[in-house]
Short mmCIF file of C-alpha atoms in Angstrom, two decimals:
data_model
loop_
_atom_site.label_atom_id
_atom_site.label_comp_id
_atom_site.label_asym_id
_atom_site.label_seq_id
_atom_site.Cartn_x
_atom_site.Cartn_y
_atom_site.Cartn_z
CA UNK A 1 -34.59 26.79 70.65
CA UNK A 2 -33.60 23.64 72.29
CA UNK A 3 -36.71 22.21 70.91
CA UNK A 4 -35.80 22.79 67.21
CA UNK A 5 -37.98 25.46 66.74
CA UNK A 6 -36.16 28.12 64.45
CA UNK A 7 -36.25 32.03 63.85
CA UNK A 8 -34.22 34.22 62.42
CA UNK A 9 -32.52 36.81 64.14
CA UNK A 10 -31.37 39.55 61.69
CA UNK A 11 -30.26 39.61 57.95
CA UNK A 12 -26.85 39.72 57.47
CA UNK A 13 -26.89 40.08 53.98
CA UNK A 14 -28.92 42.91 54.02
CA UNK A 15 -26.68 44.67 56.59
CA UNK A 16 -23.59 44.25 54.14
CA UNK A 17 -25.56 45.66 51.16
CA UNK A 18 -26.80 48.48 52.95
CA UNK A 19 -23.18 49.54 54.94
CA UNK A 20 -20.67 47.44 53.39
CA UNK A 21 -17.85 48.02 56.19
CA UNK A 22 -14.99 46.93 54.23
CA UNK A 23 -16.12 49.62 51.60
CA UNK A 24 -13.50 52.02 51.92
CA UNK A 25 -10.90 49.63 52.20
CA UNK A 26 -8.64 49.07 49.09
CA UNK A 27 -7.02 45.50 48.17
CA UNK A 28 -4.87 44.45 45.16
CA UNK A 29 -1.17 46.18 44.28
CA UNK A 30 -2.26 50.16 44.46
CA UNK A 31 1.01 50.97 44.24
CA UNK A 32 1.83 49.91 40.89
CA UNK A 33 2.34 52.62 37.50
CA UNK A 34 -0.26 52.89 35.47
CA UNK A 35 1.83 51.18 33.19
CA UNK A 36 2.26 48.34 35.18
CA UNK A 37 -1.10 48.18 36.01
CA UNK A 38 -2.07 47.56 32.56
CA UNK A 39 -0.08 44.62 31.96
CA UNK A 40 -1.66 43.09 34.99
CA UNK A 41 -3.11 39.86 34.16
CA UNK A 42 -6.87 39.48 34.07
CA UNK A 43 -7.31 35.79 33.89
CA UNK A 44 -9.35 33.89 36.48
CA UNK A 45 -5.85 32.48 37.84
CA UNK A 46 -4.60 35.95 38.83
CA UNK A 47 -6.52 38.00 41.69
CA UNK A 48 -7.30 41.20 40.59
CA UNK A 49 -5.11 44.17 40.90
CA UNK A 50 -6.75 46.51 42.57
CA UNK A 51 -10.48 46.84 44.20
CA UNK A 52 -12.56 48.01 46.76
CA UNK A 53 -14.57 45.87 49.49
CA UNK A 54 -17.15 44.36 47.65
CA UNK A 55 -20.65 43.25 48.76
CA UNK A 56 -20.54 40.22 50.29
CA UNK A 57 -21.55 38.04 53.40
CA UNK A 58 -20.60 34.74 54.68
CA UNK A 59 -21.01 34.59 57.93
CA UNK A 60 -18.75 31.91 58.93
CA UNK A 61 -18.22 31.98 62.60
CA UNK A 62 -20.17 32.92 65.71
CA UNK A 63 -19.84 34.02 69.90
CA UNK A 64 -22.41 34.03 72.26
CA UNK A 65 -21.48 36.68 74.75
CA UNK A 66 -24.39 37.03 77.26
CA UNK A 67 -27.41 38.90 74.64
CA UNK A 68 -25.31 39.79 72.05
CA UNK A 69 -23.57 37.51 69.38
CA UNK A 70 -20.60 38.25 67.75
CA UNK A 71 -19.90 36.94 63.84
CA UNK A 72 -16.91 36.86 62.22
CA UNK A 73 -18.15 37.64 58.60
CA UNK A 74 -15.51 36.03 56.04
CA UNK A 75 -16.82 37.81 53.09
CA UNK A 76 -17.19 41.21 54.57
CA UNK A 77 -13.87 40.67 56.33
CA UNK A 78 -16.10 42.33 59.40
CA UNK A 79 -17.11 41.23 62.88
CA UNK A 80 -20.66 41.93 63.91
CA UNK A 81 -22.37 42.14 66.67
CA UNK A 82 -25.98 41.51 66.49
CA UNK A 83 -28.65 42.03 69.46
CA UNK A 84 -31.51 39.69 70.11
CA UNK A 85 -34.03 42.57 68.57
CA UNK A 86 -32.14 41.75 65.56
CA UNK A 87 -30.22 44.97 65.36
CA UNK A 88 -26.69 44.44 63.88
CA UNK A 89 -23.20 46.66 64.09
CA UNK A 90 -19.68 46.55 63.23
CA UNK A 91 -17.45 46.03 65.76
CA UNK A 92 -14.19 46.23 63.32
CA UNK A 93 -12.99 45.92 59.88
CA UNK A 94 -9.97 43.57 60.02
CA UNK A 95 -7.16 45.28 58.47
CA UNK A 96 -5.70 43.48 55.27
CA UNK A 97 -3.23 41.64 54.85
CA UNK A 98 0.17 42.60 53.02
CA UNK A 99 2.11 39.95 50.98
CA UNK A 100 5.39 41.51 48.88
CA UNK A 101 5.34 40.12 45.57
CA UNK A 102 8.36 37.86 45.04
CA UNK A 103 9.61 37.01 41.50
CA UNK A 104 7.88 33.45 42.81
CA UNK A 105 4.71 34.64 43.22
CA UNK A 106 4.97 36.65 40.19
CA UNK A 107 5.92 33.53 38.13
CA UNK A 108 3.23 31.44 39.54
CA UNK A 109 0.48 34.31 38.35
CA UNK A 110 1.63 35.69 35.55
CA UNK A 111 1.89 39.07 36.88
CA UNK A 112 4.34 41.09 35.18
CA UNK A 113 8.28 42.01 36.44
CA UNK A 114 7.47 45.15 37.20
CA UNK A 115 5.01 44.25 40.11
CA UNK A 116 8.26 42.25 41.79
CA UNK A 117 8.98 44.19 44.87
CA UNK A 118 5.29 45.43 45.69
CA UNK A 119 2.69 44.69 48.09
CA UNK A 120 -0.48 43.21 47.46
CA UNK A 121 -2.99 43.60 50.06
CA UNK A 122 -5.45 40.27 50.46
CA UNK A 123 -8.62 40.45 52.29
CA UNK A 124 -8.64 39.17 55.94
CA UNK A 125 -11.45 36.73 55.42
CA UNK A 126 -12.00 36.19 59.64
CA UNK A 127 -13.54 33.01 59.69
CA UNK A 128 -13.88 31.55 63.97
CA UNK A 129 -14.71 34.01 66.77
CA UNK A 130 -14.51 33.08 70.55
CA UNK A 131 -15.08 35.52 74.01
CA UNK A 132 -11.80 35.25 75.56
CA UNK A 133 -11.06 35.21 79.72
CA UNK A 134 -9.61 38.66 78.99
CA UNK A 135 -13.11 39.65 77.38
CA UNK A 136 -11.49 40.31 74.10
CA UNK A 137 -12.83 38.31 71.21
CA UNK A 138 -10.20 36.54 69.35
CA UNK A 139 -10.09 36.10 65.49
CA UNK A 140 -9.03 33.46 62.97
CA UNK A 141 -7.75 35.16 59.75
CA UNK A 142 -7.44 32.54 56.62
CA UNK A 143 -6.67 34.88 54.58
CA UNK A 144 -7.62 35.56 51.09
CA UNK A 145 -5.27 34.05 48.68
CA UNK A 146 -3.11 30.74 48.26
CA UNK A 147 -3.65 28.41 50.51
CA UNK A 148 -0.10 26.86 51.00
CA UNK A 149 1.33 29.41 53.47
CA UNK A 150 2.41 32.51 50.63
CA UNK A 151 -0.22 34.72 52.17
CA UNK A 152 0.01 34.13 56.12
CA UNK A 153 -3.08 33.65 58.30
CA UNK A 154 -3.33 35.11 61.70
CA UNK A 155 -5.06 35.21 65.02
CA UNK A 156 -6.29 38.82 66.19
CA UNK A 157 -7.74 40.44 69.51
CA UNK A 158 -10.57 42.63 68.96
CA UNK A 159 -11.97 45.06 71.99
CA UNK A 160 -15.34 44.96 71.40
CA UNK A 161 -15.95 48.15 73.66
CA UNK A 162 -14.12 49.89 70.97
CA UNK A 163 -13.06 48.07 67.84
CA UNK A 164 -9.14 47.92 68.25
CA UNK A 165 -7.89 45.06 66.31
CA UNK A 166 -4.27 43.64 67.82
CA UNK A 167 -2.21 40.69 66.05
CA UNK A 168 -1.98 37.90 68.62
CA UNK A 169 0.30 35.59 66.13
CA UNK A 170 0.70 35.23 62.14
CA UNK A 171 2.68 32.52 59.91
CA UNK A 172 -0.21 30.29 60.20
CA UNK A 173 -1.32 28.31 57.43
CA UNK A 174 -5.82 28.64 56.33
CA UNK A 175 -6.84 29.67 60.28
CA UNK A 176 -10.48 28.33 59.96
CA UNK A 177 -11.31 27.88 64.19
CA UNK A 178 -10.14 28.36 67.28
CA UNK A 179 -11.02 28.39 71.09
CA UNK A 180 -9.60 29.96 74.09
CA UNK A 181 -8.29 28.15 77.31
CA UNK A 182 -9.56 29.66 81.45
CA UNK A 183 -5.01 30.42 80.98
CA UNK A 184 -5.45 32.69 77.67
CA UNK A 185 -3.74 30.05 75.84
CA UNK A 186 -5.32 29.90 72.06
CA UNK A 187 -5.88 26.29 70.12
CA UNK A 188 -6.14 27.00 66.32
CA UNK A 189 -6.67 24.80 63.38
CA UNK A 190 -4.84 24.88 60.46
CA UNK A 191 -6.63 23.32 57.55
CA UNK A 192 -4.33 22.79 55.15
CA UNK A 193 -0.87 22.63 57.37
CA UNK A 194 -3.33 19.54 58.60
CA UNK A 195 -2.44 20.11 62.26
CA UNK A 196 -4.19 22.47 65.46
CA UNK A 197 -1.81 24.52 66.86
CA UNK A 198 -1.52 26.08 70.89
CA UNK A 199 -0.47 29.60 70.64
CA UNK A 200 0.73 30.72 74.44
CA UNK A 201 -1.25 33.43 76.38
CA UNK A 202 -0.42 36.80 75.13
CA UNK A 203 0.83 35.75 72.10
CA UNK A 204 4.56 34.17 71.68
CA UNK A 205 5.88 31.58 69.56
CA UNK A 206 3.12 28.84 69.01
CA UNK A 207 3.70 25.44 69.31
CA UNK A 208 1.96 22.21 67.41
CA UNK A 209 -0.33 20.20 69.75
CA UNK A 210 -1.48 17.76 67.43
CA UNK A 211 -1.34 16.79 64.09
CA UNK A 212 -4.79 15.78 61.94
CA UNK A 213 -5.76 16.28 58.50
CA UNK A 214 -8.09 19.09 57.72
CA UNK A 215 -8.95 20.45 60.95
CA UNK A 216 -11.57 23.03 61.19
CA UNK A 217 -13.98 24.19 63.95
CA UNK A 218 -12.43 24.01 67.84
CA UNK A 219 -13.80 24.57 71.17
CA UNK A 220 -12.62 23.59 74.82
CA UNK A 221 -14.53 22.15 77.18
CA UNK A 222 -14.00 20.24 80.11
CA UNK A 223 -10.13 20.24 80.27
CA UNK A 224 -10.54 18.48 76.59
CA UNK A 225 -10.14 19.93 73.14
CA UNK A 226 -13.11 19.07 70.25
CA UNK A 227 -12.42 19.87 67.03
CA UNK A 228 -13.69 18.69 63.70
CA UNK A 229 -11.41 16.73 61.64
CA UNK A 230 -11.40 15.15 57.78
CA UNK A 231 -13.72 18.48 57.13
CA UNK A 232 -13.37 18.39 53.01
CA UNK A 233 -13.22 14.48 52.60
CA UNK A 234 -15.27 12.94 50.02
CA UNK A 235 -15.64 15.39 47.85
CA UNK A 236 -13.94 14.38 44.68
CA UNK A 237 -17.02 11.84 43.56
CA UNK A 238 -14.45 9.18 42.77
CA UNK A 239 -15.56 5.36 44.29
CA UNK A 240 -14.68 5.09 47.29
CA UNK A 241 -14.15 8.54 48.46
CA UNK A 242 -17.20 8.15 50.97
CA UNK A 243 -17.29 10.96 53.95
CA UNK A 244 -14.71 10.46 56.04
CA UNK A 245 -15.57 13.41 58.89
CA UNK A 246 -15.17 13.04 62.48
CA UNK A 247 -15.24 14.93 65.93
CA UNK A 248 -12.43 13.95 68.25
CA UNK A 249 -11.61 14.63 71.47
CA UNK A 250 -7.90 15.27 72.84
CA UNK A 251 -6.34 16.00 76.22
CA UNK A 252 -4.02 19.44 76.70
#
């Protein structure tokens, strides 16, 4: 409450463990020989080569939308919807994301010749959900994987009514927040690219409104955009690195 007083709403974890959403859904190179398969590398460096939604929760982002709240659930590549009475559903399963192996990507894991030319599916990993003007919720995608552009993140639309998941825009580079403009037009930060990008209504080639390093969480309020800034400063215990975060404020 606005008076700090604190209660929790519904278990999460316990959710995941019991459904698992993402259960069914297979990541990894499937396509690969057996062959193949079994020269894949198994080294912490490499991801694996081929697995099942596992069960996990990190509930990363949340949107209030009258009585319910919608999370987007980075570990269970979900969004939830959870009722005051603590009840929780699955509104969708983001689908994964494909990345063809190059002979680059190859080299830099050690994965053998043979897997050049395949697709590797990475986990979504939705991390910022917002209530759009539209009444669509819109999705920040990280994904799972490198985070220097190999494996692109995206923005989705979700219908909450009934789960259909639409690309809005892809290419970008660790999608970790976003908000939604009265116009449809869609802020997103890139944390690594070190910049927030405006993607137009409807989707369409997006545009850089300002560049920041490590940008995370964004909202818009007041004709202004916030966003958190500097997010994984200090962090390296070396003198001098003190915390370095901030919350600015810019103008569209």
């Amino acid at each position: 409450t606005w008076k700090g007083e604190v209660r929790k709403v519904a278990s999460l974890g316990r959710y995941e463990r019991t459904t698992n959403p993402d259960g069914d859904v297979t990541y990894g190179a499937p396509t690969l020989s057996d062959e193949c398969a079994a020269d894949w590398p198994t080294g912490n460096e490499a991801p694996p080569q081929m697995y099942d939604g596992i069960v996990e929760s990190h509930p990363y982002g949340t949107a209030a939308a009258g009585r319910p709240v919608y999370v987007a659930d980075a570990a269970g590549n979900t969004i939830l919807k959870v009722r005051r009475n603590g009840t929780v559903s699955t509104v969708a399963v983001l689908p994964a994301v494909p990345v063809e192996i190059t002979a680059d990507i190859a080299d830099a894991f050690d994965l053998p010749d043979c897997a050049i030319g395949h697709v590797y599916n990475f986990e979504p990993v939705p991390t910022d959900v917002e209530v759009g003007p539209d009444g669509l919720l819109y999705v920040t995608s990280l994904p799972g994987g490198p985070e220097d552009g190999t494996v692109p993140g995206s923005v989705f639309t979700v219908d909450p009514a009934t789960g259909d998941v639409v690309q809005l825009a892809s290419g970008l580079v660790s999608a970790t927040g976003l908000d939604v403009a009265r116009n449809g037009d869609v802020f997103v930060s890139e944390l690594f690219a070190g910049k927030i990008t405006k993607i137009p209504a409807g989707g369409g080639d997006s545009t850089g409104f300002v560049t920041v390093p490590f940008p995370a969480a964004v909202e818009l309020k007041g004709g202004h955009v916030y966003a958190t800034v500097n997010v994984l400063s200090g962090l390296s215990g070396q003198p001098g690195d003190a915390p370095a975060g901030k919350v600015v404020r810019y103008t569209p």
